[in-house]
């Protein structure tokens, strides 16, 4: 019910159109009511009184009424569809905005297909519900009400009689139907008992034989079989009894109505045409009643879709801007991580008491075994997740006190693998800063060592990614990511294994571009190959969510701990090759 009201909120902006639509539906439905009325006039005036003028009036009337019915029909489908489509488009936009605001943690849990299904399937079934059900509901509602009004107008006594007896027959049918269903269930249960017994005795046939219990089992089966027979016969009996009873009741009611109507015609209280028209309306009443209950069922289904959609809209966003969040001023790039703990899942610590201080322009490296928590530290800096305990400060501002937009605008990320959008290379690089000019994009590409290979593509910068099988190599994609980051010109950089997926050859070119990019920026480098971080200002060895050791390359080597182990492994490997 609450969600119903919410859905109506989305319809509100289109109320005027909806109003006109409903008027059209009512008028189009009204044309259906005109048919029995024609019959009445035909019988009473044309046939009984041989009234030629009336015949012409009726003929013209039919043409006119059905002409206008066509116009109203057009109006109803166009306008209702318009409103339905609009509501759905609006809802889809709102949902999409919601998904854009949801934190990464939501996407960790949710499957992509499921998210897409909200926006496509659920929203689409809502649309059908609104468009089809609305038309049907109003059409059938108008016919129902119109028929009853006309019936009462034609003959109120007969109407009273009909409207009392027919629902009574309907009620009787419902009660009998329920009885039949119960006895049907009983048969099903008996049949299931037989199956269970069969399964048991056949699968334990060895036991049966070893105890010589064949006779006992036969007896048991026979009894169960008998029970099934009794249930089946009870059902047959009920059915054979109920069907004629209901039919007889219905016949009784109809006879009663027809008799009373005929009696009134004989007595001159109503005309023959009126009686026929009346009976036509009465018989036609069954349709709207049936359809309205079907619409009701459809609405239930649609409301289930609405529930799902609104549930998504109500999801907590977890990571949002504080009410008094300020825009992070242009930063220098000083980063402090203070005793940070973090859990992706409650009770499973991914980081424990991680602390580090970084001066502007420093290069920081995280090394250590996979799954240790290196990426997790990097994820916390742009506030993709909120720390469980401790704090992260940039230039003295807690990342939770500033707006997410102003924070993330000043942090550049080059991931291990770069997603490119199916648009031109130019636009893909411009994703880094939407208002960059073409010249700036080309300059960034040059700085990222990407200009050369881009110019060799079929259409240079306007080549579309993914078109005609154009697929860039990993190294080329990384250079585009670097160009994006250069355009963005952030003070803080995160390079999350930016070269680990590359072969040695392209790694060299990409690393050269990265080295240029890092100059003068605070950089966090997650590295697989230690050779790329020898000259880092601080190296942190992360294992099992803890920082195990830190220092410069030389200091850590001298220490002879984890880092020097890692170094020796890689170094010896390199020598073996
Ligand atoms: P590293 O970067 O050192 O390889 P990660 O930071 O990716 O390590 O992972 C640290 C721990 O957190 C691992 O145990 C990993 O399974 C877990 N983890 C990483 N990302 C998620 C996530 N999105 N949801 C749940 N657990 C995660």
XYZ file of C-alpha atoms and ligand atoms in Angstrom:
604
model
C 0.000 0.000 0.000
C 2.843 2.338 0.920
C 4.602 1.500 -2.317
C 1.378 2.155 -4.197
C 1.413 5.699 -2.943
C 5.062 5.968 -3.864
C 4.350 4.836 -7.384
C 1.587 7.417 -7.598
C 4.161 10.076 -6.715
C 5.919 9.234 -9.963
C 2.637 9.566 -11.849
C 1.821 12.924 -10.307
C 3.699 15.083 -12.855
C 1.540 13.594 -15.617
C -1.825 13.857 -13.873
C -3.345 16.142 -16.511
C -2.573 13.733 -19.341
C -3.724 10.849 -17.219
C -7.011 12.647 -16.548
C -7.648 13.143 -20.257
C -6.655 9.513 -20.859
C -9.187 8.300 -18.344
C -11.917 10.403 -19.930
C -11.014 8.793 -23.280
C -11.129 5.311 -21.791
C -14.520 5.933 -20.218
C -15.949 7.328 -23.453
C -14.535 4.452 -25.524
C -15.965 1.960 -23.063
C -19.286 3.792 -23.229
C -19.540 2.925 -26.907
C -19.723 -0.749 -25.948
C -22.769 0.004 -23.838
C -24.460 1.523 -26.856
C -24.873 -1.808 -28.672
C -27.669 -3.335 -26.518
C -29.403 0.028 -26.671
C -29.432 -0.193 -30.460
C -31.030 -3.619 -30.189
C -33.722 -2.176 -27.945
C -34.572 0.585 -30.403
C -34.469 -1.815 -33.307
C -37.009 -4.100 -31.643
C -39.270 -1.525 -30.067
C -39.326 1.162 -32.738
C -38.111 -0.174 -36.049
C -39.475 -3.720 -35.947
C -42.596 -3.142 -33.850
C -43.642 0.190 -35.316
C -41.979 -0.063 -38.762
C -40.385 3.335 -38.082
C -38.150 4.081 -41.088
C -36.873 7.379 -39.682
C -35.722 5.590 -36.531
C -33.874 3.032 -38.649
C -31.935 5.829 -40.346
C -31.237 7.511 -37.022
C -29.880 4.232 -35.666
C -27.705 3.674 -38.750
C -26.228 7.167 -38.533
C -25.874 6.749 -34.752
C -23.814 3.572 -35.163
C -21.471 5.228 -37.643
C -21.025 8.323 -35.489
C -20.579 6.450 -32.215
C -17.995 4.067 -33.627
C -16.165 6.900 -35.361
C -15.752 8.698 -32.066
C -14.956 5.439 -30.311
C -11.979 5.140 -32.650
C -10.786 8.610 -31.731
C -11.140 7.967 -28.018
C -9.398 4.632 -28.417
C -6.457 6.399 -30.026
C -6.440 8.957 -27.222
C -6.532 6.322 -24.513
C -3.704 4.160 -25.848
C -1.514 7.102 -26.755
C -1.934 8.967 -23.510
C -1.803 6.010 -21.143
C 1.297 4.693 -22.888
C 2.808 8.153 -22.730
C 2.270 8.371 -18.983
C 3.425 4.770 -18.457
C 6.588 5.278 -20.481
C 7.360 8.575 -18.768
C 6.936 7.107 -15.296
C 9.188 4.213 -16.223
C 11.866 6.421 -17.762
C 11.836 8.613 -14.659
C 12.025 5.595 -12.379
C 14.855 4.120 -14.399
C 16.779 7.387 -14.134
C 16.261 7.508 -10.393
C 17.388 3.892 -10.046
C 20.471 4.507 -12.152
C 21.371 7.526 -10.066
C 20.954 5.390 -6.981
C 23.299 2.755 -8.366
C 25.877 5.418 -9.165
C 25.727 6.564 -5.556
C 26.001 3.079 -4.065
C 29.371 2.344 -2.485
C 31.781 -0.227 -3.890
C 30.902 -2.537 -1.012
C 27.448 -2.951 -2.573
C 28.947 -4.069 -5.882
C 31.179 -6.554 -4.056
C 28.076 -8.340 -2.801
C 25.698 -7.929 -5.728
C 25.843 -9.662 -9.058
C 25.929 -7.469 -12.121
C 23.071 -9.402 -13.712
C 20.902 -8.825 -10.696
C 21.496 -5.084 -10.752
C 20.732 -4.943 -14.442
C 17.559 -6.904 -13.891
C 16.235 -4.205 -11.571
C 16.614 -1.560 -14.238
C 15.381 -3.681 -17.141
C 12.977 -6.433 -15.981
C 11.430 -5.040 -12.850
C 10.947 -1.616 -14.303
C 9.483 -3.136 -17.475
C 6.955 -5.225 -15.591
C 5.927 -2.104 -13.743
C 5.368 -0.397 -17.051
C 3.084 -3.173 -18.275
C 1.223 -3.049 -15.016
C 0.627 0.646 -15.283
C -0.321 0.749 -18.960
C -2.301 -2.463 -19.452
C -3.913 -2.655 -16.062
C -4.933 0.959 -16.007
C -6.706 0.700 -19.351
C -8.347 -2.579 -18.433
C -9.358 -1.446 -14.975
C -10.979 1.777 -16.155
C -12.568 0.179 -19.230
C -14.092 -2.723 -17.349
C -14.981 -0.543 -14.405
C -16.863 1.849 -16.674
C -18.652 -1.002 -18.436
C -19.585 -2.555 -15.108
C -20.920 0.655 -13.635
C -22.503 1.766 -16.930
C -24.257 -1.588 -17.389
C -25.659 -1.510 -13.888
C -26.852 2.074 -14.261
C -28.550 1.292 -17.579
C -30.096 -1.887 -16.177
C -31.553 0.042 -13.256
C -32.781 2.705 -15.674
C -34.448 0.075 -17.871
C -36.067 -1.839 -15.010
C -35.117 -1.342 -11.406
C -37.155 -4.282 -10.078
C -35.573 -6.732 -12.458
C -32.148 -5.210 -11.668
C -32.651 -5.778 -7.993
C -33.652 -9.355 -8.638
C -30.631 -9.978 -10.868
C -28.100 -8.291 -8.620
C -29.267 -10.373 -5.671
C -29.636 -13.807 -7.284
C -26.563 -13.861 -9.569
C -24.030 -13.132 -6.795
C -25.737 -15.844 -4.736
C -25.138 -18.401 -7.485
C -21.587 -17.102 -7.801
C -21.052 -17.552 -4.082
C -22.377 -21.114 -4.208
C -19.996 -21.884 -7.079
C -17.104 -20.553 -5.044
C -17.957 -22.650 -1.994
C -18.303 -25.810 -4.095
C -15.097 -24.999 -5.897
C -13.256 -24.835 -2.605
C -14.675 -28.207 -1.565
C -13.561 -29.763 -4.840
C -10.096 -28.360 -4.357
C -9.773 -29.881 -0.891
C -10.784 -33.288 -2.111
C -8.401 -32.912 -5.050
C -5.595 -32.245 -2.591
C -6.554 -35.375 -0.675
C -6.147 -37.483 -3.840
C -2.746 -35.956 -4.428
C -1.718 -36.807 -0.897
C -2.902 -40.401 -1.170
C -0.999 -40.758 -4.412
C 2.107 -39.385 -2.740
C 1.654 -41.943 0.051
C 1.613 -44.715 -2.514
C 4.767 -43.425 -4.153
C 6.512 -43.204 -0.811
C 5.477 -46.706 0.092
C 6.617 -48.029 -3.294
C 9.951 -46.353 -3.030
C 10.539 -47.645 0.443
C 9.545 -51.242 -0.178
C 11.333 -51.544 -3.504
C 14.553 -50.036 -2.294
C 14.510 -52.282 0.749
C 13.509 -55.342 -1.219
C 16.451 -57.249 0.258
C 15.154 -56.745 3.767
C 11.628 -57.729 2.695
C 12.901 -60.933 1.127
C 15.257 -61.839 3.928
C 12.415 -61.592 6.447
C 9.987 -63.248 4.026
C 7.637 -60.286 4.399
C 6.290 -60.253 0.819
C 2.789 -61.045 2.023
C 2.917 -58.291 4.610
C 4.098 -55.786 2.033
C 1.390 -56.813 -0.437
C -1.196 -56.262 2.246
C 0.243 -52.886 3.131
C 0.269 -51.780 -0.503
C -3.271 -52.997 -1.051
C -4.551 -50.989 1.895
C -2.865 -47.855 0.674
C -4.254 -48.466 -2.798
C -7.741 -48.802 -1.366
C -7.388 -45.478 0.432
C -6.469 -43.889 -2.857
C -9.527 -45.391 -4.487
C -11.767 -44.051 -1.758
C -10.333 -40.564 -2.082
C -10.742 -40.664 -5.854
C -14.334 -41.846 -5.580
C -15.130 -39.189 -3.054
C -13.882 -36.608 -5.489
C -15.881 -38.079 -8.342
C -18.948 -38.212 -6.170
C -18.536 -34.617 -5.152
C -17.971 -33.521 -8.714
C -20.913 -35.488 -10.091
C -23.059 -33.995 -7.403
C -21.832 -30.451 -7.449
C -21.764 -29.782 -11.171
C -25.474 -30.472 -11.780
C -26.363 -28.711 -8.536
C -24.592 -25.544 -9.540
C -25.938 -25.729 -13.059
C -29.427 -26.261 -11.741
C -29.081 -23.337 -9.376
C -27.877 -21.143 -12.225
C -30.728 -22.269 -14.444
C -33.142 -21.565 -11.610
C -31.819 -18.057 -11.169
C -31.857 -17.316 -14.896
C -35.345 -18.747 -15.281
C -36.512 -16.668 -12.395
C -35.124 -13.506 -13.958
C -36.342 -14.305 -17.448
C -39.759 -15.262 -16.127
C -40.098 -12.100 -14.133
C -38.929 -10.008 -17.071
C -41.332 -11.791 -19.419
C -44.121 -11.287 -16.906
C -43.415 -7.551 -16.892
C -43.449 -7.425 -20.706
C -46.769 -9.278 -20.786
C -48.119 -6.865 -18.205
C -46.911 -3.952 -20.312
C -44.560 -2.651 -17.645
C -41.544 -2.744 -19.987
C -41.117 -3.250 -23.701
C -39.766 -6.398 -25.332
C -36.738 -4.426 -26.561
C -35.999 -3.252 -23.058
C -36.058 -6.808 -21.751
C -33.677 -8.027 -24.459
C -31.369 -5.062 -23.850
C -31.550 -5.715 -20.131
C -30.643 -9.375 -20.515
C -27.766 -8.491 -22.841
C -26.331 -6.121 -20.228
C -26.822 -8.737 -17.521
C -25.044 -11.493 -19.477
C -22.200 -9.115 -20.342
C -21.649 -8.298 -16.663
C -19.641 -11.516 -16.297
C -16.776 -10.146 -18.423
C -15.870 -7.055 -16.416
C -16.104 -9.004 -13.167
C -13.733 -11.664 -14.493
C -11.310 -9.142 -15.986
C -11.204 -6.908 -12.962
C -10.227 -9.836 -10.757
C -7.530 -10.735 -13.269
C -6.237 -7.150 -13.202
C -6.131 -7.439 -9.447
C -3.868 -10.485 -9.758
C -1.613 -8.669 -12.218
C -1.409 -5.713 -9.911
C -0.174 -7.962 -7.109
C 2.600 -9.172 -9.392
C 3.486 -5.643 -10.434
C 3.576 -4.532 -6.847
C 6.136 -7.245 -6.160
C 8.311 -5.629 -8.821
C 7.624 -2.230 -7.286
C 8.660 -3.580 -3.894
C 11.974 -4.731 -5.315
C 12.591 -1.406 -7.033
C 11.726 0.641 -3.966
C 13.775 -1.652 -1.734
C 16.779 -0.798 -3.874
C 15.950 2.903 -3.716
C 15.791 2.645 0.080
C 19.156 0.930 0.477
C 21.449 2.824 2.801
C 24.254 4.453 0.866
C 26.770 3.974 3.688
C 29.371 6.228 2.206
C 27.839 9.670 1.762
C 28.897 13.222 2.289
C 28.506 14.443 5.835
C 25.932 17.171 6.250
C 28.620 19.755 6.981
C 31.206 18.284 4.593
C 33.439 20.920 3.049
C 35.087 20.823 -0.351
C 38.658 19.671 0.051
C 40.813 22.706 -0.868
C 43.565 22.223 -3.421
C 45.919 19.834 -1.662
C 49.674 19.560 -1.486
C 49.560 15.816 -1.030
C 50.407 15.129 2.591
C 48.779 11.825 3.602
C 48.486 10.396 7.103
C 47.073 6.978 7.852
C 46.470 6.726 11.587
C 46.030 3.319 13.235
C 43.585 2.187 10.628
C 41.659 -1.053 10.977
C 39.357 -2.268 8.255
C 36.962 -5.170 7.671
C 35.197 -6.015 4.421
C 33.115 -8.533 6.305
C 32.256 -8.065 9.968
C 34.706 -9.934 12.131
C 37.220 -10.596 9.347
C 39.939 -7.974 9.655
C 41.618 -7.057 6.363
C 43.802 -4.359 7.930
C 44.983 -4.073 11.525
C 46.527 -0.933 13.019
C 48.039 0.392 9.837
C 49.836 3.718 10.268
C 52.011 5.737 7.930
C 52.923 9.352 7.220
C 53.663 10.618 3.752
C 55.123 13.994 2.826
C 53.973 15.779 -0.353
C 55.710 14.437 -3.452
C 56.985 11.271 -1.803
C 56.835 7.899 -3.487
C 55.483 5.146 -1.253
C 55.578 1.480 -2.180
C 53.505 -1.386 -0.826
C 54.925 -4.838 -1.313
C 54.122 -8.240 0.108
C 52.268 -11.442 -0.622
C 49.032 -11.346 -2.577
C 45.981 -10.952 -0.345
C 48.052 -9.153 2.276
C 46.036 -5.929 2.118
C 47.980 -3.640 -0.197
C 45.042 -2.759 -2.457
C 42.838 -2.396 0.568
C 45.038 0.407 1.945
C 44.936 2.071 -1.470
C 41.125 1.740 -1.591
C 40.712 3.586 1.658
C 42.537 6.739 0.520
C 39.877 7.841 -2.038
C 37.283 6.588 0.470
C 35.975 3.738 -1.655
C 35.368 2.156 1.736
C 35.233 3.748 5.176
C 37.766 2.673 7.782
C 36.436 0.532 10.604
C 38.682 2.300 13.107
C 41.358 4.984 12.934
C 41.454 7.719 10.341
C 42.935 8.826 7.060
C 43.907 12.442 6.594
C 44.930 14.341 3.521
C 46.603 17.680 4.212
C 45.150 17.426 7.708
C 41.551 16.844 6.551
C 39.889 13.595 7.578
C 38.633 12.080 4.294
C 35.217 11.644 5.925
C 34.920 15.386 6.586
C 35.254 16.505 2.978
C 32.963 15.916 0.025
C 33.717 12.753 -1.911
C 33.763 14.641 -5.196
C 36.434 17.108 -4.065
C 38.493 14.273 -2.579
C 38.382 11.926 -5.562
C 38.937 14.783 -8.028
C 42.414 15.181 -6.544
C 43.411 11.522 -6.561
C 44.487 9.720 -9.723
C 44.373 5.957 -10.059
C 46.034 3.706 -12.596
C 44.686 0.203 -12.008
C 46.139 -3.125 -13.070
C 43.777 -3.380 -15.989
C 42.130 -0.412 -17.594
C 38.511 -0.372 -18.701
C 37.981 1.619 -21.856
C 34.561 2.821 -22.939
C 33.261 2.048 -26.420
C 33.855 5.534 -27.737
C 36.792 7.265 -29.411
C 40.320 7.278 -28.000
C 39.967 11.043 -27.657
C 36.884 10.742 -25.462
C 38.429 7.907 -23.493
C 41.377 10.073 -22.504
C 39.127 13.078 -21.908
C 37.330 10.997 -19.262
C 40.141 12.218 -17.007
C 38.935 15.831 -17.301
C 35.761 16.429 -19.265
C 36.533 20.073 -20.152
C 40.000 19.344 -21.581
C 40.595 20.658 -25.109
C 41.716 18.375 -27.935
C 45.183 19.900 -27.678
C 45.373 19.086 -23.967
C 44.298 15.508 -24.669
C 47.035 15.115 -27.281
C 49.600 16.655 -24.938
C 48.605 14.185 -22.204
C 48.853 11.299 -24.656
C 52.324 12.461 -25.655
C 53.417 12.610 -22.023
C 52.039 9.106 -21.551
C 54.063 7.756 -24.503
C 50.763 7.018 -26.231
C 50.718 9.561 -29.076
C 52.725 7.400 -31.443
C 50.603 4.280 -31.348
C 47.398 6.309 -31.408
C 48.446 8.058 -34.620
C 49.022 4.657 -36.207
C 45.416 3.580 -35.560
C 43.017 3.692 -38.570
C 41.473 7.029 -37.558
C 44.047 8.270 -35.076
C 42.425 9.882 -32.061
C 38.935 9.435 -33.429
C 39.277 5.660 -33.689
C 36.474 4.007 -31.766
C 37.402 1.350 -29.218
C 35.860 -2.036 -29.829
C 34.775 -1.225 -33.379
C 35.715 -3.683 -36.114
C 37.569 -5.771 -33.603
C 39.871 -2.942 -32.584
C 41.325 -4.098 -29.345
C 44.263 -2.354 -27.777
C 47.041 -4.311 -26.113
C 47.445 -4.218 -22.338
C 50.377 -1.813 -22.595
C 48.427 0.524 -24.872
C 45.470 0.513 -22.506
C 47.722 1.337 -19.572
C 49.180 4.286 -21.460
C 45.681 5.572 -22.096
C 44.992 5.241 -18.372
C 48.163 7.206 -17.685
C 47.118 9.903 -20.156
C 43.791 10.115 -18.329
C 45.604 10.568 -15.034
C 47.894 13.219 -16.531
C 44.864 15.183 -17.730
C 43.332 14.970 -14.299
C 46.608 16.274 -12.836
C 46.030 14.982 -9.305
C 48.340 15.640 -6.349
C 47.964 12.076 -5.116
C 48.484 9.047 -7.341
C 47.676 5.410 -6.779
C 49.323 2.895 -9.082
C 47.803 -0.478 -8.255
C 50.007 -3.046 -9.985
C 49.825 -0.871 -13.074
C 52.426 -2.903 -14.952
C 51.991 -6.396 -13.558
C 49.791 -7.649 -16.366
C 52.273 -6.562 -19.053
C 55.089 -8.348 -20.809
C 58.616 -7.057 -20.199
C 58.729 -5.082 -23.434
C 55.586 -3.001 -22.903
C 56.301 -2.784 -19.197
C 59.364 -0.705 -19.997
C 57.424 1.828 -22.073
C 54.602 2.030 -19.525
C 57.027 2.312 -16.611
C 58.786 5.185 -18.367
C 55.443 6.958 -18.686
C 54.626 6.237 -15.043
C 57.960 7.628 -13.906
C 57.166 10.879 -15.684
C 53.667 10.917 -14.194
C 54.906 10.455 -10.624
C 57.264 13.431 -10.649
C 56.141 15.978 -8.061
C 53.114 13.937 -6.890
C 52.544 11.897 -3.775
C 52.449 8.378 -5.191
C 51.345 5.103 -3.726
C 52.740 2.252 -5.771
C 51.631 -1.310 -5.313
C 54.308 -3.332 -6.975
C 54.813 -6.912 -7.849
C 58.254 -6.497 -9.336
C 60.558 -4.887 -6.802
C 62.775 -3.426 -9.528
C 60.236 -0.637 -10.047
C 60.359 0.628 -6.470
C 64.038 0.586 -5.528
C 64.055 4.373 -5.341
C 60.826 4.743 -3.315
C 61.055 7.109 -0.349
C 59.388 4.565 1.923
C 58.615 0.917 1.317
C 55.984 -0.880 3.406
C 55.828 -4.645 3.571
C 52.198 -5.632 4.075
C 51.291 -9.130 5.134
C 48.086 -10.487 6.607
C 46.669 -6.996 7.124
C 49.695 -5.800 9.101
C 52.616 -3.616 8.161
C 55.500 -5.918 8.960
C 58.408 -3.631 8.164
C 59.129 -0.317 6.490
C 62.048 1.767 5.336
C 64.003 2.474 2.160
C 65.226 -0.242 -0.146
C 68.719 -0.093 1.344
C 67.467 -0.078 4.941
C 65.175 -3.033 4.381
C 67.825 -5.040 2.582
C 70.237 -4.412 5.445
C 67.609 -5.611 7.892
C 67.518 -9.049 6.319
C 63.768 -9.533 6.980
C 60.737 -10.209 4.806
C 61.683 -7.637 2.216
C 65.170 -8.984 1.698
C 63.642 -12.468 1.356
C 61.284 -11.207 -1.333
C 64.165 -9.424 -2.985
C 66.360 -12.514 -2.976
C 63.601 -14.680 -4.413
C 62.981 -12.264 -7.274
C 66.600 -11.489 -7.811
C 67.646 -15.140 -7.948
C 64.757 -15.943 -10.228
C 65.934 -13.214 -12.535
C 69.431 -14.625 -12.446
C 68.180 -18.165 -13.171
C 66.414 -16.959 -16.290
P 46.595 -7.383 -1.887
O 46.321 -6.112 -2.604
O 47.738 -7.300 -0.951
O 46.716 -8.557 -2.801
P 43.909 -7.076 -0.949
O 43.925 -5.743 -0.304
O 43.347 -7.153 -2.311
O 45.374 -7.693 -0.930
O 43.113 -8.091 -0.024
C 43.276 -8.160 1.365
C 42.262 -9.129 1.949
O 40.957 -8.597 1.817
C 42.231 -10.467 1.219
O 42.030 -11.470 2.193
C 41.040 -10.363 0.303
O 40.462 -11.630 0.140
C 40.131 -9.451 1.077
N 39.314 -8.628 0.132
C 39.805 -7.825 -0.826
N 38.789 -7.197 -1.482
C 37.653 -7.624 -0.898
C 36.280 -7.336 -1.114
N 35.872 -6.482 -2.046
N 35.375 -7.959 -0.330
C 35.775 -8.829 0.627
N 37.031 -9.124 0.871
C 37.990 -8.536 0.135
